[in-house]
Each structure stands twice: as C-alpha cells, then as structure tokens.
XYZ file of C-alpha atoms in Angstrom:
420
model
C 116.895 49.375 112.103
C 118.747 52.716 112.576
C 116.042 54.815 114.180
C 118.487 57.662 114.779
C 119.041 57.825 111.034
C 115.347 57.995 110.368
C 114.912 60.706 113.011
C 117.768 62.719 111.570
C 116.466 62.650 107.988
C 112.687 62.876 108.631
C 110.974 65.556 106.478
C 109.140 66.729 109.585
C 110.857 69.221 111.974
C 111.310 67.297 115.278
C 113.031 68.065 118.637
C 113.372 65.683 121.527
C 112.974 66.863 125.120
C 113.453 65.231 128.546
C 110.652 65.668 131.181
C 112.404 68.720 132.519
C 112.145 70.284 128.996
C 115.887 70.108 128.383
C 116.717 69.596 124.733
C 118.251 66.169 123.973
C 118.417 66.386 120.188
C 116.973 67.854 117.067
C 116.835 66.664 113.471
C 118.126 68.478 110.393
C 114.780 69.864 109.387
C 114.133 71.319 112.815
C 117.505 73.083 112.785
C 116.708 74.516 109.343
C 113.382 76.032 110.312
C 114.727 77.418 113.585
C 117.945 78.687 112.044
C 120.040 76.957 114.786
C 123.096 74.737 115.104
C 122.667 71.519 117.241
C 125.362 72.481 119.689
C 123.612 75.874 120.272
C 120.537 74.300 121.648
C 121.240 70.768 123.040
C 121.216 70.726 126.888
C 119.373 74.055 127.143
C 115.823 74.445 128.543
C 113.551 74.410 125.557
C 111.475 77.471 126.458
C 113.555 79.484 128.952
C 116.923 79.333 127.211
C 116.731 77.949 123.585
C 113.488 79.476 122.448
C 112.152 82.069 124.905
C 108.997 84.001 123.786
C 109.662 87.653 124.701
C 106.008 88.685 124.432
C 104.457 86.100 126.737
C 105.308 85.212 130.356
C 106.718 81.684 130.725
C 103.873 80.429 132.876
C 101.363 81.606 130.073
C 103.367 80.157 127.092
C 100.920 78.092 125.003
C 103.749 75.690 124.088
C 104.350 74.936 127.777
C 100.618 74.299 128.291
C 100.460 71.928 125.308
C 103.458 69.958 126.691
C 102.080 69.762 130.135
C 98.796 68.544 128.769
C 100.534 65.823 126.740
C 102.456 64.675 129.831
C 99.241 64.699 131.975
C 97.206 62.679 129.377
C 100.021 60.442 128.302
C 99.196 60.937 124.690
C 99.809 63.231 121.680
C 98.361 66.782 121.864
C 98.028 69.077 118.906
C 98.687 72.693 119.246
C 96.658 75.080 117.157
C 98.402 77.758 114.913
C 100.185 80.202 117.187
C 102.245 83.271 116.573
C 105.658 82.725 118.261
C 108.696 84.944 118.185
C 112.113 83.240 117.279
C 115.260 85.042 118.142
C 117.605 85.612 115.153
C 120.969 83.765 115.188
C 122.936 86.949 115.146
C 121.113 88.302 118.181
C 119.690 91.317 116.332
C 116.149 90.735 117.556
C 113.168 88.451 116.952
C 111.186 87.246 113.965
C 107.464 86.872 114.491
C 106.395 83.589 112.767
C 103.386 81.278 112.792
C 103.698 77.624 113.811
C 101.772 74.379 114.078
C 102.996 71.765 116.489
C 102.195 68.502 118.303
C 103.714 67.076 121.476
C 104.002 63.315 122.023
C 105.036 61.742 125.355
C 107.325 58.685 124.984
C 106.725 56.310 127.925
C 109.120 53.740 129.402
C 108.034 50.188 130.466
C 106.740 51.538 133.707
C 104.375 53.958 131.864
C 106.454 57.011 132.971
C 107.276 59.844 130.629
C 110.827 59.484 129.503
C 110.883 61.813 126.532
C 108.675 64.392 124.846
C 108.842 64.649 121.032
C 107.742 67.830 119.378
C 106.845 67.912 115.678
C 106.489 71.422 114.334
C 105.906 73.205 111.064
C 106.554 76.815 110.035
C 103.224 77.995 108.452
C 104.111 81.706 108.382
C 103.781 82.091 104.622
C 100.399 80.331 104.553
C 98.991 82.401 107.477
C 100.263 85.728 106.086
C 98.623 84.840 102.775
C 95.359 84.089 104.512
C 95.589 87.379 106.395
C 96.376 89.284 103.177
C 93.477 87.654 101.399
C 91.216 88.506 104.325
C 92.313 92.007 104.193
C 91.610 92.275 100.495
C 88.199 90.735 100.943
C 87.387 93.237 103.613
C 88.496 96.186 101.483
C 86.451 95.092 98.470
C 83.481 94.237 100.608
C 83.663 97.730 102.076
C 83.874 99.266 98.563
C 81.003 97.113 97.342
C 78.887 98.250 100.366
C 79.800 101.886 99.744
C 78.698 101.728 96.052
C 75.340 103.225 95.114
C 74.637 100.167 92.878
C 72.940 96.966 93.983
C 75.693 94.348 93.769
C 75.366 90.537 94.248
C 77.370 87.416 93.476
C 76.540 83.870 92.631
C 78.492 80.606 92.443
C 78.954 78.787 89.179
C 75.621 76.918 89.556
C 73.694 80.137 90.124
C 73.308 79.953 93.925
C 73.359 83.421 95.624
C 76.465 83.881 97.781
C 76.619 87.679 98.337
C 74.430 90.843 98.321
C 75.905 94.223 99.266
C 74.355 96.451 101.940
C 72.810 98.631 99.247
C 70.476 95.769 98.341
C 69.173 95.627 101.966
C 69.101 99.461 102.322
C 67.183 99.970 99.068
C 64.660 97.156 99.240
C 64.350 96.854 103.107
C 64.820 93.028 102.748
C 67.538 91.647 105.130
C 70.528 90.118 103.476
C 69.729 86.792 105.002
C 66.340 86.655 103.144
C 67.989 87.969 99.945
C 70.378 85.105 100.004
C 67.413 82.726 100.484
C 65.813 83.936 97.320
C 63.508 86.665 98.517
C 65.125 89.175 96.170
C 62.453 88.047 93.748
C 59.848 89.846 95.909
C 61.471 93.163 94.963
C 61.235 92.665 91.124
C 58.173 93.951 89.335
C 55.864 91.019 88.604
C 55.783 92.099 84.963
C 59.675 91.929 84.705
C 60.270 88.847 86.826
C 59.710 86.240 84.066
C 62.009 88.008 81.636
C 64.698 88.501 84.308
C 64.446 84.810 85.176
C 64.740 83.683 81.622
C 67.736 85.995 80.959
C 69.463 84.574 84.094
C 68.721 80.957 83.129
C 70.029 81.562 79.657
C 73.293 82.989 81.018
C 73.759 79.946 83.241
C 73.123 77.662 80.334
C 75.360 79.467 77.740
C 77.935 81.146 80.003
C 77.280 84.447 78.326
C 76.668 87.786 80.023
C 73.111 89.136 80.361
C 71.678 92.685 80.340
C 68.162 93.942 80.673
C 66.148 96.707 82.217
C 63.936 95.807 85.157
C 61.917 97.554 87.892
C 62.994 97.005 91.445
C 60.763 98.011 94.310
C 62.282 100.185 97.161
C 61.442 99.812 100.836
C 58.706 102.407 100.467
C 56.947 100.362 97.810
C 57.906 102.471 94.790
C 59.443 100.871 91.604
C 62.441 102.406 89.902
C 64.045 101.270 86.646
C 67.420 99.556 86.883
C 69.873 98.262 84.405
C 70.553 94.700 85.469
C 73.833 92.926 84.295
C 75.430 89.593 85.036
C 79.060 88.904 84.078
C 80.832 85.496 84.528
C 84.242 85.408 86.185
C 86.384 82.568 84.759
C 89.162 80.373 85.996
C 92.439 80.140 83.946
C 91.035 77.085 82.177
C 87.928 79.064 81.072
C 85.458 77.455 83.411
C 83.112 79.799 85.249
C 84.196 80.418 88.840
C 81.359 82.822 89.872
C 78.883 85.320 88.549
C 78.840 89.045 89.387
C 75.612 91.012 89.161
C 74.810 94.662 89.374
C 71.717 96.828 89.186
C 72.275 100.508 88.230
C 69.505 102.957 88.767
C 68.533 104.436 85.298
C 64.966 105.543 86.360
C 65.496 109.349 85.938
C 67.431 108.996 82.638
C 64.903 106.498 81.231
C 62.050 108.839 82.226
C 63.795 111.759 80.592
C 64.313 109.761 77.373
C 60.656 108.808 77.365
C 59.504 112.322 77.850
C 61.709 113.459 75.008
C 60.495 110.701 72.734
C 56.806 111.580 73.413
C 57.094 115.396 73.494
C 56.372 116.147 69.859
C 57.418 114.960 66.419
C 59.707 117.978 65.771
C 61.942 116.882 68.588
C 62.375 113.364 67.370
C 65.884 113.906 66.035
C 67.041 115.320 69.306
C 65.334 112.431 71.217
C 67.181 109.954 69.000
C 70.483 111.572 69.863
C 69.678 111.432 73.539
C 68.682 107.775 73.242
C 71.908 107.063 71.384
C 73.938 108.901 73.985
C 72.252 107.019 76.806
C 72.865 103.613 75.132
C 76.453 104.501 74.456
C 77.065 105.611 78.014
C 75.475 102.440 79.345
C 77.505 100.155 77.074
C 80.683 101.931 77.994
C 79.980 101.618 81.696
C 81.410 98.096 82.235
C 79.783 97.806 85.689
C 81.938 95.492 87.777
C 83.158 93.602 84.714
C 86.096 92.059 86.734
C 85.137 92.773 90.360
C 85.046 96.230 91.788
C 88.284 97.571 90.320
C 86.461 97.926 87.030
C 83.333 99.578 88.424
C 81.676 102.654 86.681
C 82.109 104.469 89.929
C 85.456 106.149 90.495
C 87.126 104.893 93.680
C 90.231 105.953 95.542
C 91.725 105.102 98.923
C 93.851 107.656 100.804
C 95.906 106.511 103.749
C 97.104 108.529 106.723
C 96.742 112.177 107.755
C 98.838 113.230 104.745
C 96.145 111.685 102.400
C 98.518 109.399 100.412
C 97.085 107.439 97.557
C 97.082 103.696 98.198
C 94.600 102.504 95.617
C 92.653 103.967 92.664
C 90.482 102.144 90.191
C 90.679 102.917 86.486
C 87.664 105.282 86.567
C 89.414 107.393 89.160
C 92.636 107.338 87.219
C 90.643 108.499 84.115
C 90.090 111.795 85.899
C 93.833 112.386 85.970
C 95.313 110.438 82.980
C 98.504 112.388 82.959
C 99.372 111.922 86.640
C 100.805 108.943 88.560
C 98.892 108.884 91.790
C 99.853 105.793 93.790
C 102.314 106.591 96.613
C 101.814 110.385 96.358
C 99.805 112.675 98.533
C 96.822 114.579 97.103
C 98.716 117.801 97.569
C 101.738 116.438 95.729
C 99.867 114.807 92.846
C 97.148 117.246 92.284
C 98.045 120.878 93.248
C 94.918 122.124 91.470
C 92.754 120.209 93.915
C 94.660 121.604 96.862
C 94.191 125.061 95.532
C 90.460 124.608 95.552
C 90.360 123.924 99.324
C 89.842 120.135 99.188
C 92.799 119.352 101.446
C 90.983 121.191 104.238
C 87.862 119.122 103.542
C 89.933 115.870 103.740
C 91.617 117.028 106.943
C 88.133 117.610 108.468
C 86.897 114.147 107.521
C 90.074 112.541 108.867
C 89.915 114.520 112.078
C 86.148 114.359 112.848
C 85.096 111.205 111.103
C 82.164 113.030 109.444
C 81.421 111.909 105.823
C 81.548 114.726 103.220
C 79.083 114.538 100.397
C 78.942 116.721 97.260
C 76.418 116.548 94.485
C 77.050 118.038 90.951
C 79.617 120.479 92.051
C 82.267 122.065 89.747
C 85.827 120.742 90.344
C 88.541 122.224 88.190
C 90.850 119.470 86.951
C 94.015 119.915 84.841
C 94.085 118.383 81.371
C 97.257 116.892 79.765
C 98.433 120.452 78.855
C 97.990 121.615 82.476
C 94.916 123.823 81.569
C 92.116 123.750 84.130
C 88.730 122.535 82.888
C 85.383 122.485 84.685
C 84.130 119.055 85.702
C 80.856 118.319 87.481
C 81.276 115.628 90.080
C 79.117 113.868 92.585
C 81.229 112.178 95.283
C 81.724 111.392 98.978
C 84.795 111.469 101.270
C 84.201 108.665 103.827
C 86.509 107.809 106.743
C 88.121 104.288 106.866
C 88.562 102.671 110.286
C 90.927 99.950 111.591
C 89.882 97.205 113.971
C 90.355 99.594 116.903
C 87.827 102.034 115.485
C 90.702 104.552 114.625
C 90.539 106.493 111.436
C 93.320 105.349 109.109
C 92.342 106.839 105.768
C 89.550 108.103 103.508
C 87.538 106.425 100.786
C 86.734 108.571 97.762
C 83.728 107.337 95.665
C 81.645 109.092 93.066
C 80.669 109.857 89.535
C 81.836 112.288 86.864
C 78.424 113.737 85.954
C 79.719 116.417 83.490
C 77.985 114.923 80.462
C 74.623 114.513 82.318
C 74.931 118.169 83.453
C 75.720 119.481 79.996
C 72.792 117.438 78.508
C 70.367 118.789 81.096
C 71.627 122.256 80.363
C 71.170 121.812 76.596
C 67.589 120.604 77.066
C 66.872 123.538 79.303
C 68.133 125.889 76.634
C 65.733 124.208 74.119
C 62.799 125.117 76.416
C 62.305 121.845 78.254
C 61.544 121.647 81.943
C 64.059 119.184 83.117
C 64.256 117.963 86.721
C 67.613 116.932 88.274
C 68.591 113.634 86.823
C-alpha cells in the first residue's frame, strides 16, 4: 500500500515533523491552507523559521505546548481553537487566522518518538461568523433592554427563553424567576385566564395574538398594557420562535374612558379618539420581525463625529428624503445641527451622561426642505466597548406629535387632560 500517496492526497491538512520540530514533509492540502510551496518549508524549524508567531514569544507558543504535551504523553493531543498569525508568501505582513489542530506522536519499535504528525484546519470563516453573530446579538440585546416596552421571547413550543431588563425593572421580578414562569404573578388575576387562553390559541394555530391586560409594577400598582405575540418563521414556514411585547397604554386608555363617560354630547369626539387610538395601535407593528421593526425609533451613531451606523425604519421615517447610513448627523441633517443637538451629542460622547428629553419641539425638514414642528420624546445614551470606552451613541424614542396635538385639541374643548 502506498502510504505516501494516501498522505499526499488526504483531505485533511497534515505536516510531518521530527522530534526537533524540523519539517520533513507536508501534503497538498496543508500547502494550500498555509499558502506555501513544499521547498519553502521542508528542513526548516516548524515554529521558529517556517511559521513564527510574531505576537507570542516562542516559549509561550500554544502550538509548542501542545506538541510538547503530545511527546510527553506519547499520544494524540488536541489543540483548542487558537488565533495564529501566518506570514504572507510575498512578505508583506501577516494574516490573523483561526485554527484547530491535533498533534500525534509516531513511535518506533522502542517506543521512542520518531515523528510528530500535525493535522490542522483553517476555521477562520466559521469563527469570524460566530463573532459577528455574537456582536449582532449583543447589539439587539442592548437595544431590547433600552426599549421602554416589556419584551420577551419563547421557543416554538412556548418555553420562555428571554425577558428584557425592562421586565425586571418594571415588575421587580428577577429575570431568572421570569424565565421560570413567575411572570404570571405580575398579571392581574382577572386578566390571567384570558391571557393564557390567547397564548395557548396562538401556540395551537400559529397565529399572532393581541389583547389588553393589566400588569403589576414593583410598587404593586397595575397598569394597562397592549400584549402582542408574533411568530418568527423559518424559510419552510415552520415557527422558529415567538416574540412578545407589552406596550404601556394605561394613560391613553384612561383618557379614552374619560372621554367616553364624560357626557353624551361628546360621544362623537370620543368615537374619533377611540378610532384614532385603535388605528395607532394597529399601525404600530411592535417588534414584528425583531427589533428592527419596533414602534420605537432607533439609531446608532459611531465615533466622535456621530456617523450613522444603523437606523430602523421608524427612525428613517422621520427623515424619508435623506439617506442617513454612513453620514454624520451634521452632514445628513443640517437642521438638527442648527438647533444645537451636535453640542448635546458631543457632551454625551465626552461625559458618558445620558441625555433625556420629553415632548420637546424638534424642527425637521420635510421633502420640500421646509421646517416643521415635531414633538419628540427621546434619549441619547452612550455605547461602550469591552474596555468600557465610549464608541458611539444610541438614539431611542417616540414621535409624540399626534398625541400632543390630541391633548391640545381636548384642552381647547375644555377638558382637563393630564400628560399622556
């Protein structure tokens, strides 16, 4: 049997070393993944000459330690995924790549190590994909936690898998207990049966659900919320997970009830308010397909120049005539800069202090470039990297112009209307 032929054409990348770590040979797959010719590496020291790691001293090289362990034990040793720099063939520098490897000592008849066989695999694409997915998950988790809504997720069978921080902050129930089913303690007893039935019906039919329920806060007070559950489906139509949200509608609901019960002469106006409320709620496709379709507007600015990295559709709706991604706030929205908000963003980026605004007038340009008054409630919140350094700013909020105008209209009609 021609073992050399088998070695040469093995689909696994393999290199053969002597006990002094001199390279004796390498198969075709190994030469492909390392971008080398066989005569460039044969006879050279594996780690000091052929593949030196510029970022790690030789004595601390994890590959060296793995080989030494395999020699000492006389058996194969697996090396966990490592990041290892490979010099480019043209000498222009190094490529940082991820590798998996194993080292197998080959013994002679006396039990002495005669060769060391390394099998390796370039897993850079897989690891970078994992890191990218982890980064996306962290971003969306941060955005979900920053939302004023109560957001939760369940697997296809209905088992709770996620509650955002707002659930814990609002109810006072720790996330661990919420995941264990203690969220039911926060639902008003008179609403729990209906909420359970609606949820069970959605699990049975695969259809979204929506109903109004009362949820108790950490102080023991109940507030009305609009509860929705939406299925997220795989490409084949099967349900992958469920996404739930609870939006606080207590003040609006109370306002509607006050209008309905005020007197018969106001019934027509009350009907209009009720219709407007229903329309607004139906149009607000809360978290229909994860957080990018939230009713809250979101934007992420990166760097001290405040450059748009991400905006969701609700944010883009504020500026439908402007392409935001890749531009700074000053470049994309000169009317915002003229109103002093660049100074506010600079202060948040410099100090790390969150800026909050409630129902303030912001002049936004329409498609014709004319400035119009908009009433916005929003926050500028700093974003931090793993070293606790500020890298950008999260913008989150609501356009409350319609609500403000409704309140103003009711006040003009003689109603005493609290802030809603």
